[in-house]
Every structure is written in C-alpha cells, then in structure tokens.
Coordinates of C-alpha atoms and ligand atoms in Angstrom, one line a residue:
M1 CA -79.0 38.1 -46.0
R2 CA -81.1 36.5 -48.7
R3 CA -84.2 38.3 -47.6
R4 CA -82.3 41.6 -47.7
F5 CA -81.1 40.7 -51.2
A6 CA -84.6 39.8 -52.4
A7 CA -86.1 43.0 -50.9
H8 CA -83.8 45.3 -52.8
H9 CA -85.3 46.8 -55.9
G10 CA -83.4 48.5 -58.7
A11 CA -79.7 48.8 -59.1
W12 CA -77.3 48.5 -56.1
D13 CA -75.0 51.4 -55.7
I14 CA -72.0 49.0 -55.4
V15 CA -71.7 45.3 -56.1
I16 CA -68.6 43.8 -54.7
V17 CA -67.2 40.5 -56.0
G18 CA -65.1 38.6 -53.3
G19 CA -65.6 38.1 -49.6
G20 CA -62.1 38.4 -48.2
A21 CA -60.7 41.2 -46.1
T22 CA -60.7 43.6 -49.1
G23 CA -64.3 43.0 -50.2
V24 CA -65.8 42.9 -46.8
G25 CA -63.9 46.0 -45.8
I26 CA -65.4 47.7 -48.9
A27 CA -68.9 46.5 -48.0
I28 CA -68.6 48.1 -44.5
D29 CA -67.2 51.4 -45.9
A30 CA -69.9 51.7 -48.6
A31 CA -72.8 50.7 -46.4
S32 CA -71.7 53.0 -43.6
R33 CA -71.7 55.9 -46.1
G34 CA -75.3 55.1 -46.9
Y35 CA -74.6 53.4 -50.3
G36 CA -76.6 50.3 -51.2
A37 CA -73.9 47.5 -51.1
L38 CA -74.1 43.9 -52.2
L39 CA -71.2 41.5 -51.7
L40 CA -70.9 38.1 -53.4
E41 CA -68.5 35.4 -52.3
Q42 CA -68.1 32.2 -54.4
S43 CA -67.2 30.0 -51.4
D44 CA -67.2 30.9 -47.8
F45 CA -66.1 34.3 -46.4
G46 CA -62.3 34.0 -46.0
K47 CA -61.8 30.9 -48.1
G48 CA -59.1 32.7 -50.1
T49 CA -56.0 34.3 -48.7
S50 CA -57.7 36.1 -45.8
S51 CA -57.7 32.9 -43.7
R52 CA -54.1 32.0 -44.5
S53 CA -52.1 35.0 -43.2
T54 CA -49.3 35.2 -40.5
K55 CA -52.0 36.8 -38.3
L56 CA -50.1 40.0 -37.8
V57 CA -51.5 43.5 -37.6
H58 CA -48.3 45.2 -38.4
G59 CA -46.5 48.0 -40.1
G60 CA -44.1 45.6 -41.8
V61 CA -40.6 45.7 -40.4
R62 CA -39.3 44.6 -43.8
Y63 CA -40.8 47.6 -45.7
L64 CA -38.8 49.7 -43.2
E65 CA -35.6 48.0 -44.5
Q66 CA -36.8 48.7 -48.0
G67 CA -37.1 52.4 -47.1
N68 CA -40.8 52.5 -47.8
L69 CA -41.6 54.8 -44.8
R70 CA -45.0 55.9 -46.2
L71 CA -46.3 52.4 -46.4
V72 CA -45.0 51.6 -42.9
M73 CA -46.5 54.7 -41.4
E74 CA -49.9 54.1 -43.0
A75 CA -49.9 50.4 -41.8
L76 CA -48.9 51.5 -38.3
R77 CA -51.8 53.9 -38.2
E78 CA -54.2 51.2 -39.4
R79 CA -52.8 48.9 -36.7
G80 CA -53.7 51.5 -34.1
L81 CA -57.2 52.0 -35.5
L82 CA -57.8 48.3 -35.6
L83 CA -56.8 47.9 -31.9
Q84 CA -59.1 50.9 -31.1
N85 CA -62.1 49.5 -33.1
A86 CA -61.7 45.8 -32.4
P87 CA -60.0 45.5 -29.0
H88 CA -61.4 42.0 -28.6
L89 CA -59.6 40.8 -31.8
V90 CA -56.2 42.5 -31.8
R91 CA -53.6 42.1 -29.1
N92 CA -50.3 43.7 -28.5
L93 CA -47.5 41.1 -28.8
A94 CA -43.8 41.3 -27.9
F95 CA -41.5 40.2 -30.7
V96 CA -37.8 39.3 -29.9
V97 CA -35.1 39.5 -32.6
P98 CA -32.4 37.2 -31.1
S99 CA -28.8 38.2 -31.9
Y100 CA -25.9 35.9 -32.5
D101 CA -23.5 38.5 -33.9
W102 CA -22.1 41.6 -32.1
W103 CA -23.6 44.1 -34.6
E104 CA -27.1 42.7 -34.7
A105 CA -28.6 44.1 -31.5
P106 CA -27.5 47.8 -32.1
F107 CA -28.4 47.5 -35.8
Y108 CA -31.9 46.1 -35.3
G109 CA -32.3 48.1 -32.1
A110 CA -31.9 51.4 -34.1
G111 CA -34.3 50.2 -36.9
L112 CA -37.0 49.1 -34.4
K113 CA -36.7 52.4 -32.5
L114 CA -37.6 54.1 -35.7
Y115 CA -40.4 51.6 -36.3
N116 CA -41.9 52.6 -32.9
L117 CA -41.5 56.3 -33.6
L118 CA -43.2 56.1 -37.0
A119 CA -46.4 54.8 -35.2
G120 CA -46.8 58.3 -33.8
K121 CA -49.7 58.4 -31.3
Y122 CA -50.6 54.8 -32.2
R123 CA -47.4 53.3 -30.6
F124 CA -47.6 49.8 -29.1
G125 CA -44.5 50.1 -26.9
P126 CA -40.8 51.1 -27.0
S127 CA -38.2 48.7 -28.4
E128 CA -35.4 47.7 -26.0
I129 CA -32.1 45.9 -26.3
L130 CA -32.0 42.8 -24.2
S131 CA -29.2 41.0 -22.5
R132 CA -28.6 37.3 -23.0
E133 CA -30.5 36.5 -19.8
E134 CA -33.4 38.7 -20.6
T135 CA -33.6 37.2 -24.1
L136 CA -33.7 33.7 -22.5
Q137 CA -36.4 34.7 -20.0
R138 CA -38.6 35.8 -22.9
L139 CA -37.7 33.0 -25.2
P140 CA -36.9 29.9 -23.0
S141 CA -36.7 27.6 -26.1
I142 CA -34.3 29.7 -28.2
R143 CA -30.9 28.2 -29.2
T144 CA -28.4 29.2 -26.6
E145 CA -25.2 28.4 -28.4
G146 CA -23.6 31.7 -29.5
L147 CA -26.6 33.7 -28.2
R148 CA -25.5 37.3 -27.3
G149 CA -28.9 39.0 -26.5
G150 CA -31.7 40.4 -28.6
V151 CA -34.1 43.3 -29.2
V152 CA -37.7 43.4 -28.2
Y153 CA -40.4 45.4 -30.1
Y154 CA -44.2 45.3 -30.1
D155 CA -46.7 44.6 -32.9
G156 CA -50.2 43.4 -33.3
Q157 CA -51.6 39.9 -33.6
F158 CA -55.1 38.7 -34.5
D159 CA -57.2 35.8 -35.8
D160 CA -57.8 36.6 -39.4
T161 CA -61.1 34.8 -40.1
R162 CA -62.6 35.7 -36.7
L163 CA -62.0 39.3 -37.5
L164 CA -63.4 38.7 -41.0
I165 CA -66.7 37.2 -39.6
H166 CA -67.0 40.2 -37.3
L167 CA -66.5 42.5 -40.3
V168 CA -69.3 40.6 -42.1
A169 CA -71.5 41.2 -39.1
T170 CA -70.5 44.9 -39.0
A171 CA -71.3 45.3 -42.8
F172 CA -74.7 43.7 -42.2
E173 CA -75.4 46.0 -39.3
Q174 CA -74.5 48.9 -41.5
G175 CA -77.1 47.8 -44.1
A176 CA -75.1 45.7 -46.6
A177 CA -76.2 42.4 -48.0
L178 CA -73.4 39.7 -48.2
L179 CA -73.9 36.3 -49.6
N180 CA -71.5 33.4 -49.3
Y181 CA -71.7 30.4 -51.7
A182 CA -72.6 32.8 -54.5
P183 CA -70.1 32.6 -57.3
V184 CA -70.2 35.4 -59.9
T185 CA -70.3 34.0 -63.4
E186 CA -70.6 37.1 -65.6
V187 CA -69.4 40.6 -65.0
A188 CA -70.2 43.8 -66.8
R189 CA -70.0 47.5 -66.1
D190 CA -73.6 47.6 -65.0
G191 CA -74.0 44.4 -63.0
V192 CA -73.2 40.8 -62.5
K193 CA -74.8 37.3 -62.8
F194 CA -74.2 34.8 -60.1
R195 CA -75.4 31.4 -58.9
D196 CA -76.9 31.1 -55.5
F197 CA -75.8 27.6 -54.3
E198 CA -78.3 27.7 -51.5
S199 CA -81.3 27.7 -53.8
G200 CA -79.5 26.5 -57.0
E201 CA -80.9 29.6 -58.8
D202 CA -79.0 31.7 -61.3
L203 CA -79.6 35.3 -60.4
A204 CA -78.6 38.8 -61.6
A205 CA -77.8 42.0 -59.7
S206 CA -77.6 45.3 -61.5
A207 CA -75.1 47.9 -60.2
R208 CA -74.0 51.5 -60.6
V209 CA -70.5 50.2 -60.1
V210 CA -69.0 46.8 -59.9
V211 CA -65.8 46.3 -57.7
N212 CA -63.6 43.3 -58.3
A213 CA -62.1 42.5 -54.9
T214 CA -61.1 38.9 -55.6
G215 CA -57.5 39.2 -54.5
P216 CA -55.3 36.6 -56.2
F217 CA -58.3 35.6 -58.3
S218 CA -58.9 39.1 -59.7
D219 CA -57.5 38.3 -63.2
S220 CA -60.2 35.7 -63.7
I221 CA -62.9 38.3 -63.0
R222 CA -61.1 40.9 -65.2
R223 CA -61.1 38.3 -68.0
M224 CA -64.9 37.7 -67.6
A225 CA -65.4 41.4 -68.4
D226 CA -62.6 41.6 -71.0
P227 CA -61.2 38.3 -72.3
A228 CA -58.1 40.1 -73.6
A229 CA -57.1 41.6 -70.3
E230 CA -53.4 41.3 -69.5
P231 CA -52.6 39.8 -66.1
A232 CA -52.4 42.3 -63.2
I233 CA -51.5 39.8 -60.5
A234 CA -48.1 38.2 -59.7
P235 CA -49.2 35.4 -57.4
S236 CA -46.8 34.3 -54.7
Q237 CA -47.4 31.5 -52.3
G238 CA -46.6 31.6 -48.5
V239 CA -46.6 28.6 -46.2
H240 CA -46.9 28.2 -42.4
L241 CA -46.3 25.3 -40.2
V242 CA -48.1 24.8 -36.8
F243 CA -46.6 23.0 -33.8
D244 CA -47.6 22.6 -30.2
A245 CA -46.9 25.3 -27.7
S246 CA -43.8 23.6 -26.2
F247 CA -41.7 24.9 -29.1
L248 CA -42.4 28.5 -28.1
P249 CA -43.3 28.6 -24.4
G250 CA -44.0 32.1 -23.0
D251 CA -45.8 34.9 -24.5
S252 CA -43.2 36.4 -26.9
A253 CA -42.7 35.8 -30.6
I254 CA -39.5 35.4 -32.5
M255 CA -38.7 37.5 -35.5
V256 CA -35.8 36.5 -37.8
P257 CA -35.0 39.5 -39.9
H258 CA -32.9 37.6 -42.5
T259 CA -33.3 34.0 -43.4
S260 CA -30.9 32.3 -45.8
D261 CA -33.1 33.4 -48.7
G262 CA -33.1 37.0 -47.4
R263 CA -36.7 37.0 -46.0
V264 CA -38.3 37.7 -42.7
M265 CA -39.5 34.7 -40.7
F266 CA -41.7 34.5 -37.6
A267 CA -42.4 32.0 -34.8
I268 CA -45.5 33.2 -33.0
P269 CA -47.6 31.9 -30.1
W270 CA -51.2 31.6 -31.5
H271 CA -54.2 30.1 -29.9
G272 CA -52.1 27.9 -27.6
H273 CA -49.9 26.7 -30.5
T274 CA -46.7 27.8 -32.3
L275 CA -47.1 29.3 -35.8
V276 CA -44.0 29.4 -38.0
G277 CA -43.6 31.0 -41.4
T278 CA -43.6 32.1 -44.1
T279 CA -42.2 31.5 -47.6
D280 CA -42.5 33.4 -50.8
T281 CA -42.7 31.2 -53.9
P282 CA -43.8 32.7 -57.2
I283 CA -46.5 30.4 -58.7
E284 CA -48.4 30.2 -62.0
D285 CA -51.9 29.0 -61.1
V286 CA -54.2 30.3 -58.3
P287 CA -56.1 27.4 -56.8
L288 CA -58.8 28.0 -54.1
E289 CA -57.0 25.4 -52.0
P290 CA -53.3 25.9 -52.4
V291 CA -50.9 23.2 -51.3
A292 CA -47.6 23.6 -49.5
L293 CA -44.6 22.5 -51.6
E294 CA -42.2 20.1 -50.2
H295 CA -39.2 22.5 -50.4
E296 CA -41.3 25.2 -48.5
I297 CA -41.9 22.8 -45.6
E298 CA -38.2 21.8 -45.5
F299 CA -37.1 25.4 -45.6
I300 CA -39.3 26.4 -42.6
L301 CA -38.2 23.3 -40.6
Q302 CA -34.5 24.1 -41.4
T303 CA -34.8 27.8 -40.5
A304 CA -36.7 27.0 -37.2
A305 CA -34.0 24.5 -36.3
L306 CA -31.4 27.3 -36.5
Y307 CA -33.2 29.2 -33.8
L308 CA -34.8 26.6 -31.5
E309 CA -33.0 24.5 -28.9
R310 CA -35.3 21.5 -29.7
K311 CA -35.5 21.2 -33.5
P312 CA -39.0 20.7 -34.8
A313 CA -39.3 17.5 -37.0
R314 CA -41.8 16.7 -39.7
A315 CA -43.7 14.5 -37.3
D316 CA -44.2 17.5 -35.0
I317 CA -46.2 19.4 -37.6
L318 CA -49.9 19.6 -36.5
S319 CA -51.0 21.5 -39.6
V320 CA -49.5 23.1 -42.7
F321 CA -51.4 25.8 -44.7
A322 CA -50.6 27.8 -47.8
G323 CA -51.9 31.1 -49.0
I324 CA -51.5 33.2 -52.1
R325 CA -50.4 36.9 -52.0
P326 CA -52.4 39.0 -54.4
L327 CA -49.4 41.1 -55.3
S328 CA -49.8 43.8 -58.0
R329 CA -47.8 42.9 -61.0
P330 CA -45.4 45.8 -62.0
G331 CA -45.1 46.9 -65.6
T332 CA -42.5 44.2 -66.3
A333 CA -42.9 40.6 -65.2
A334 CA -40.7 39.8 -62.2
G335 CA -39.5 36.5 -60.9
Q336 CA -38.7 37.7 -57.4
T337 CA -42.1 38.4 -55.8
S338 CA -40.8 39.5 -52.4
A339 CA -39.5 42.6 -54.1
L340 CA -42.9 43.6 -55.3
S341 CA -44.9 46.2 -53.5
R342 CA -47.5 45.2 -50.9
D343 CA -49.2 48.5 -51.5
H344 CA -52.6 48.3 -53.1
T345 CA -53.6 49.3 -56.7
I346 CA -57.0 50.4 -57.8
R347 CA -57.7 50.5 -61.5
V348 CA -60.6 51.4 -63.7
E349 CA -60.7 48.6 -66.3
P350 CA -61.5 49.3 -70.0
S351 CA -64.6 47.2 -69.3
G352 CA -65.7 49.9 -66.8
I353 CA -65.4 47.7 -63.6
L354 CA -63.0 48.7 -60.8
T355 CA -60.3 46.3 -59.7
I356 CA -58.5 46.5 -56.3
T357 CA -55.4 44.4 -55.8
G358 CA -52.5 44.1 -53.5
G359 CA -52.4 45.6 -50.0
K360 CA -52.5 43.6 -46.8
W361 CA -54.9 42.5 -44.1
T362 CA -53.6 45.3 -41.8
T363 CA -54.6 48.0 -44.3
Y364 CA -58.0 46.6 -45.3
R365 CA -59.8 49.7 -43.9
R366 CA -57.7 52.2 -45.7
M367 CA -57.9 50.2 -48.9
A368 CA -61.7 50.2 -48.6
E369 CA -61.9 53.9 -48.0
H370 CA -59.7 54.6 -51.1
C371 CA -61.7 52.1 -53.2
V372 CA -65.2 53.5 -52.2
D373 CA -63.9 57.1 -52.9
E374 CA -63.0 55.9 -56.4
A375 CA -66.1 53.9 -56.9
A376 CA -68.3 56.8 -55.9
K377 CA -66.5 59.1 -58.4
L378 CA -66.8 56.5 -61.2
A379 CA -70.5 56.0 -60.6
S380 CA -71.3 59.6 -59.7
L381 CA -72.8 58.5 -56.4
P382 CA -73.9 61.3 -54.1
A383 CA -70.8 62.4 -52.0
A384 CA -70.6 60.9 -48.6
A385 CA -67.6 60.9 -46.3
C386 CA -65.9 57.7 -45.0
V387 CA -66.8 57.0 -41.3
T388 CA -64.9 53.8 -40.6
R389 CA -61.9 55.4 -38.7
D390 CA -64.0 55.4 -35.5
L391 CA -66.5 52.7 -36.3
P392 CA -66.5 49.9 -33.7
I393 CA -66.3 46.4 -35.2
H394 CA -69.0 43.9 -34.2
G395 CA -68.4 42.5 -30.7
A396 CA -66.3 45.4 -29.5
H397 CA -67.3 46.0 -25.9
S398 CA -66.2 48.0 -22.9
D399 CA -66.9 45.3 -20.3
E400 CA -64.3 42.8 -19.4
A401 CA -64.0 40.0 -22.0
P402 CA -64.8 36.5 -20.8
P403 CA -61.6 34.5 -20.1
G404 CA -60.3 31.8 -22.3
H405 CA -60.6 31.1 -26.0
L406 CA -64.1 32.7 -26.3
S407 CA -62.6 36.2 -25.7
V408 CA -62.2 36.7 -29.5
Y409 CA -66.0 36.7 -29.8
G410 CA -66.1 39.9 -27.7
A411 CA -69.6 40.8 -26.7
D412 CA -71.0 37.6 -28.4
A413 CA -69.2 35.4 -26.0
R414 CA -71.9 35.6 -23.3
S415 CA -74.6 34.5 -25.8
I416 CA -72.4 31.5 -26.8
L417 CA -72.1 30.5 -23.2
D418 CA -75.9 30.5 -23.0
F419 CA -76.0 27.8 -25.7
G420 CA -74.5 25.4 -23.1
A421 CA -72.2 22.5 -23.5
P422 CA -68.8 24.0 -22.5
Q423 CA -66.9 20.7 -22.8
P424 CA -64.5 20.6 -25.8
L425 CA -65.4 18.6 -28.9
D426 CA -61.9 17.1 -28.9
P427 CA -59.3 17.0 -26.0
E428 CA -56.6 18.7 -28.1
L429 CA -58.6 21.9 -28.8
P430 CA -60.9 24.1 -26.8
Y431 CA -63.8 24.4 -29.3
T432 CA -67.3 23.5 -28.0
E433 CA -70.6 22.3 -29.4
A434 CA -72.0 25.7 -28.5
E435 CA -69.7 27.4 -31.0
V436 CA -70.9 25.1 -33.8
I437 CA -74.5 26.0 -33.1
W438 CA -73.6 29.7 -32.9
A439 CA -71.7 29.5 -36.2
A440 CA -74.7 27.8 -37.9
R441 CA -77.4 30.2 -36.5
R442 CA -75.5 33.5 -36.4
E443 CA -72.4 33.3 -38.6
M444 CA -73.7 31.8 -41.9
A445 CA -71.6 28.6 -41.6
R446 CA -73.0 26.1 -44.2
T447 CA -70.5 23.3 -44.1
V448 CA -68.2 21.3 -41.7
E449 CA -65.3 23.1 -43.3
D450 CA -66.8 26.5 -42.6
V451 CA -67.0 25.6 -38.9
L452 CA -63.6 23.8 -38.5
A453 CA -61.5 26.0 -40.8
R454 CA -62.9 29.6 -40.4
R455 CA -65.5 30.0 -37.6
T456 CA -63.1 28.0 -35.3
R457 CA -59.5 27.5 -36.3
A458 CA -59.3 23.7 -35.7
L459 CA -58.1 22.8 -39.2
F460 CA -55.3 25.4 -39.0
L461 CA -54.2 24.4 -35.5
N462 CA -54.4 20.6 -35.6
A463 CA -55.6 18.9 -38.7
R464 CA -55.9 15.4 -37.1
A465 CA -57.9 16.8 -34.1
A466 CA -60.1 18.6 -36.7
M467 CA -60.8 15.3 -38.5
C468 CA -61.8 13.7 -35.2
M469 CA -64.3 16.6 -34.6
A470 CA -65.9 16.4 -38.0
P471 CA -68.6 13.7 -37.4
R472 CA -70.0 15.5 -34.4
V473 CA -69.9 18.9 -36.1
A474 CA -71.7 17.4 -39.1
E475 CA -74.4 16.0 -36.8
L476 CA -74.9 19.3 -35.1
L477 CA -74.9 21.2 -38.4
A478 CA -77.4 18.7 -40.0
R479 CA -79.7 19.3 -37.1
E480 CA -79.4 23.1 -37.3
L481 CA -79.7 23.3 -41.1
G482 CA -82.2 20.5 -41.7
R483 CA -79.9 18.2 -43.6
D484 CA -80.2 14.4 -44.0
P485 CA -77.8 11.6 -43.0
A486 CA -76.4 11.4 -46.5
W487 CA -75.4 15.1 -46.4
Q488 CA -73.8 14.4 -43.0
R489 CA -71.7 11.5 -44.4
A490 CA -70.7 13.4 -47.5
Q491 CA -69.6 16.4 -45.4
V492 CA -67.4 14.3 -43.1
E493 CA -65.8 12.6 -46.1
A494 CA -65.2 15.9 -47.9
F495 CA -63.7 17.5 -44.8
C496 CA -61.4 14.6 -44.1
D497 CA -60.1 14.6 -47.7
L498 CA -59.4 18.3 -47.3
A499 CA -57.8 18.0 -43.8
R500 CA -55.3 15.3 -45.1
R501 CA -53.9 18.1 -47.3
Y502 CA -53.1 20.1 -44.2
L503 CA -50.7 17.3 -43.0
P504 CA -47.3 16.9 -44.6
A505 CA -46.9 13.9 -46.8
A506 CA -44.9 11.1 -45.0
L507 CA -41.5 10.9 -46.7
Ligands
FAD601 C1 -48.7 33.7 -46.5 C2 -49.3 35.1 -46.3 C3 -49.2 35.7 -45.1 C4 -49.7 37.0 -44.9 N1 -49.6 37.6 -43.6 C5 -50.1 38.8 -43.4 C6 -50.1 39.4 -42.1 O1 -49.6 38.8 -41.2 N2 -50.6 40.6 -42.0 C7 -51.2 41.3 -43.0 O2 -51.6 42.4 -42.8 N3 -51.3 40.7 -44.2 C8 -50.8 39.5 -44.5 N4 -51.0 38.9 -45.7 C9 -51.7 39.6 -46.7 C10 -53.3 39.4 -46.6 O3 -53.6 38.1 -46.1 C11 -53.9 39.7 -47.9 O4 -53.5 40.9 -48.4 C12 -55.5 39.7 -47.8 O5 -56.0 38.6 -47.1 C13 -56.1 39.7 -49.2 O6 -57.5 39.7 -49.1 P1 -58.4 39.8 -50.3 O7 -59.8 40.0 -49.9 O8 -57.8 40.8 -51.3 O9 -58.2 38.3 -51.0 P2 -58.9 37.0 -50.6 O10 -58.9 36.8 -49.2 O11 -58.2 35.9 -51.4 O12 -60.4 37.1 -51.1 C14 -60.8 37.0 -52.4 C15 -62.1 36.3 -52.5 O13 -62.7 36.4 -53.8 C16 -63.4 35.2 -53.9 N5 -63.7 35.0 -55.3 C17 -62.9 34.6 -56.3 N6 -63.6 34.5 -57.5 C18 -64.9 34.8 -57.2 C19 -66.1 34.8 -58.0 N7 -66.1 34.4 -59.3 N8 -67.2 35.1 -57.4 C20 -67.3 35.5 -56.1 N9 -66.2 35.4 -55.3 C21 -65.0 35.1 -55.9 C22 -62.5 34.1 -53.4 O14 -63.2 32.9 -53.1 C23 -61.9 34.8 -52.1 O15 -62.6 34.5 -50.9 C24 -50.5 37.6 -45.9 C25 -50.6 36.9 -47.1 C26 -50.1 35.7 -47.3 C27 -50.3 35.0 -48.6

C-alpha cells in the first residue's frame, strides 16, 4: 500500500478520510470506475463503528413499522447483492419472534410477510407462523411460561470486520491505495495532510475531491475544514453483550420487536456464542473506544431474562462492546435518537469537501455508489458508471468453503491452512497461530489489538480468553514485523488494559 501511495504522482481523483464500511465501500466504487483513490484511516480499518454492529445484513424490520418502505426495499436489495457477491461472508439466518399474547403471531406474521415480499427477487425465505411446539424446537432455551407460538422469518448475518478486511482487499485489487494508522490532520478542498504512524512522517496528498467518510467522527473533520461548521451528527450509542452458546442453542435467532423502551432487541447465534443487543443512548462525545454504560448492561440483562428460561447473569458476560451510530442530525436537535433516520446524507460543505453520514452497514455499497456519483460531479471527473452491483468481493469462490471457522476467509482459507499450526491459541476459541501470521503478512495487522479485535473476533467473543492469547500473538507479530521484546511487552500491556474494558465492572 505504501509503495502504491509513493508511486502516485500528482493529485488523486478522490481522497477518502475514514476506513470503516462507508469509506472502504467508496474506495472500491471509485477505483473500480477507474478513478485514482486514496483512503486514510487514523487507526485500524474498522476501529470505529464498523466493528461494533449487530452483525445483521437486513432490511430493518423496524423501518417497516415506521412505514419507511423505500428504505426497507433498498436495504433488502443490498442484502441480496451482498449475499450474491460475498457468499463466504453472509449467511441466511432464521429469526423467531416469540409470542406470549394472542394477537402477536397474526400481527407480526402479516408484517413479516410484507417484509419478505418487499425483497422481490432477493427473497431469503417465506415467513411462517409457528405453533408453540415448533417455536420450542427452534428456540429450546426460550421462556415457556405463557408461550403461545411465534413467527419465523429470514434475514442475513455476517462478521462485520471480516467483511471489511475483504473489502479492503477488493479495493486494493481494483487499484486503490488504503493506509491504516494514517490520521488526517488537515483537510481542504484540494487535499489533506496526514501523519504516517509507520514511518513517523507528516505527508500530504492532493485531491480533486476529498470525501469525509468518518461516520460518528465526521463533525471533527468538517471542523478541520471549517471551524464554524454546525454539528451534522447526532451520536447514539448501542451496546451488545456476548454469552456462551448455551443461552441460545440451535441455529435460530430471537427477535423481540418491542422492548420496554419501545426498541427492537436481538439474541443471535454468532461464531459459536450468543450475541444480545442493542441499546440506543444519545451521547455527547464520540470516543474511539466507547464504553458500555451500567444502565445499558442492566437493561439488556433484564430484557434477555424476560425471554430466556435460564436468566443470564452479569458473571455470564464474556464480552461487552459499545458502538456509536453516525445518525444524521435533523434540522432541529432531537433527544430521541431511535426516531432519526438511518438513511444516509451526502452534503457538499461550504469548504468544498463532501461529507457522507448516516446509513448502515447493509447499504454501504449503495451509499458508495451515490457518493462517488456526487464526488465525480463535484470534481468534474470523466463520467464512469458504477460496476459494484456484480463485483465479487475478495475471497468469493465457487468451490465448497472449508469447514469450520475458517469458512469466512473464503478462497483464502486454503492458504491459511498452508501456514500450519491448526491448534487453537486458547481452548475457549478456535483461532490459530496461522491466522495471526496471515493477518500480519496479508491483512495489514500492525498490533495485537488488530489481530484479536478485528482480524479474528476474540476480544468481542471472550475478552478473558483474548487476554490469555495476547502474549503469544505479540510474540508471533514481533517475529513477523521485526519488533523487539520491549514492543512485545508494551503491546500485551496495552491490549490487556483495553480488554478489561470489554468486561463488566464487578458490582
Ligand atoms: C450498535 C450498532 C449496531 C449496528 N448494527 C447494524 C447491523 O446489524 N446492520 C447494519 O447494516 N448496520 C448496523 N449498524 C450501523 C453500521 O454499523 C454503521 O452504519 C457503519 O458501520 C458506519 O460505518 P462508517 O464507515 O460510516 O463509520 P466508522 O466505522 O465509524 O468509520 C469511520 C472511521 O473514520 C476514522 N477516522 C476518524 N477520524 C479520522 C481522521 N482524522 N483521519 C482518518 N480517519 C479517521 C475512524 O477511526 C473510523 O474507523 C449498527 C450500528 C451500531 C452503533
């Protein structure tokens, strides 16, 4: 990547600030149209919101309820395209809405029929009303008292950062240059200044157009270009708790359409664990490493207890993570962020840069298409049509995927197996030494956190197990990256400090 950056002469067609789903999607779109694209990420790819989602590729059942059919249809089409272009990374998952009241099954059954119909040719499967017995077969751990039945429907599930890393690889294959650990420090209409942490150099890149794709951080970039810029983001925090698989045995997820605060909540089988969330808490500041609030943890535990026969306790939490939604702020300030649109907004700033905010993971491709159309107009780039609708994502393959946890690597899995050492680094998780070496050599991992949080999902699945893996990961990385024992020790210490924040405080 650095060689590609250094070899580029003159202005880039597009410089993108931010290496989450939005920015990397834009890099793929721009490069595959033939535009020269540079992306700069201040930390690691996916360090922001894009590693902290509910891991659903979905139309958004809730937007259906809000009557936003256009948004639902667009997202359902994108769900279908993502399954088509990244079959190794998206899977079709059954979701059951349990019913404890007579009206619930027919009511949600009708809504979910419409949800399936709106997907058109990209349908994932018809919804069905379930008897009590059928509901229990699919959800053996559901609370039985008062259970009448349920409704099953189908939606997509994925691993957010695994997809992101494959998107980075796709963008590179299309000709883009993408640097992680390259914070942008100054922004203007015709280019940016940034620091390259790898070399310690302060560098500049000139651009025909600069795109601010920094999600919840976008106001800080807007203010770099125009210190008087009014806030455009209404940040809202969402928290997830992770438990072991025994809380949700089987292969179906639970969808609770109305929690006591009127939100949707999910319990989902994910990488051999149970993921439960989320919350929606308006916040003021946007830290890079948000922390779950005590009342958010309690709320999820209490809601889960209403639906599970065995109530999860604080001591059962293996990991807790928080993310910040980059919701577009409407004209007037709002306290209730769940009512704000998840639709994206693209604006040309008075400073001349383009800012894209809002949207969701599922619609990253459509957002990128829209943004590059606008960027090309703004910079008078030669017209070129978007080609990403049918562009396979790195690792997509027609052969049968290897079994087990390596299947998410798609076509890369065979090469990882060639790196040897299939035994896990920790008995609680399946990740191996070969994946650490692969991450360092082929996926731009620079730190223990990159490996344990985003190339593998150890930190998000089981923070204690991740801490146990850290010393060996640091040793392997030091060997791969040519670092000394002091670096190794500092990496383990920094990672363990971070991982402790993924465990709930003892009360
Ligand atoms: C709790 C929660 C659950 C969600 N669940 C789902 C879901 O199930 N399905 C779905 O479709 N969507 C979901 N979403 C929405 C989705 O995750 C986001 O819309 C998406 O990840 C936003 O991506 P982004 O690239 O815009 O922002 P980010 O991922 O935050 O990326 C912005 C990047 O900009 C970088 N940056 C900031 N400042 C600078 C700088 N000065 N220089 C360089 N880089 C900089 C940051 O480090 C960051 O990596 C969820 C969101 C939340 C919060």
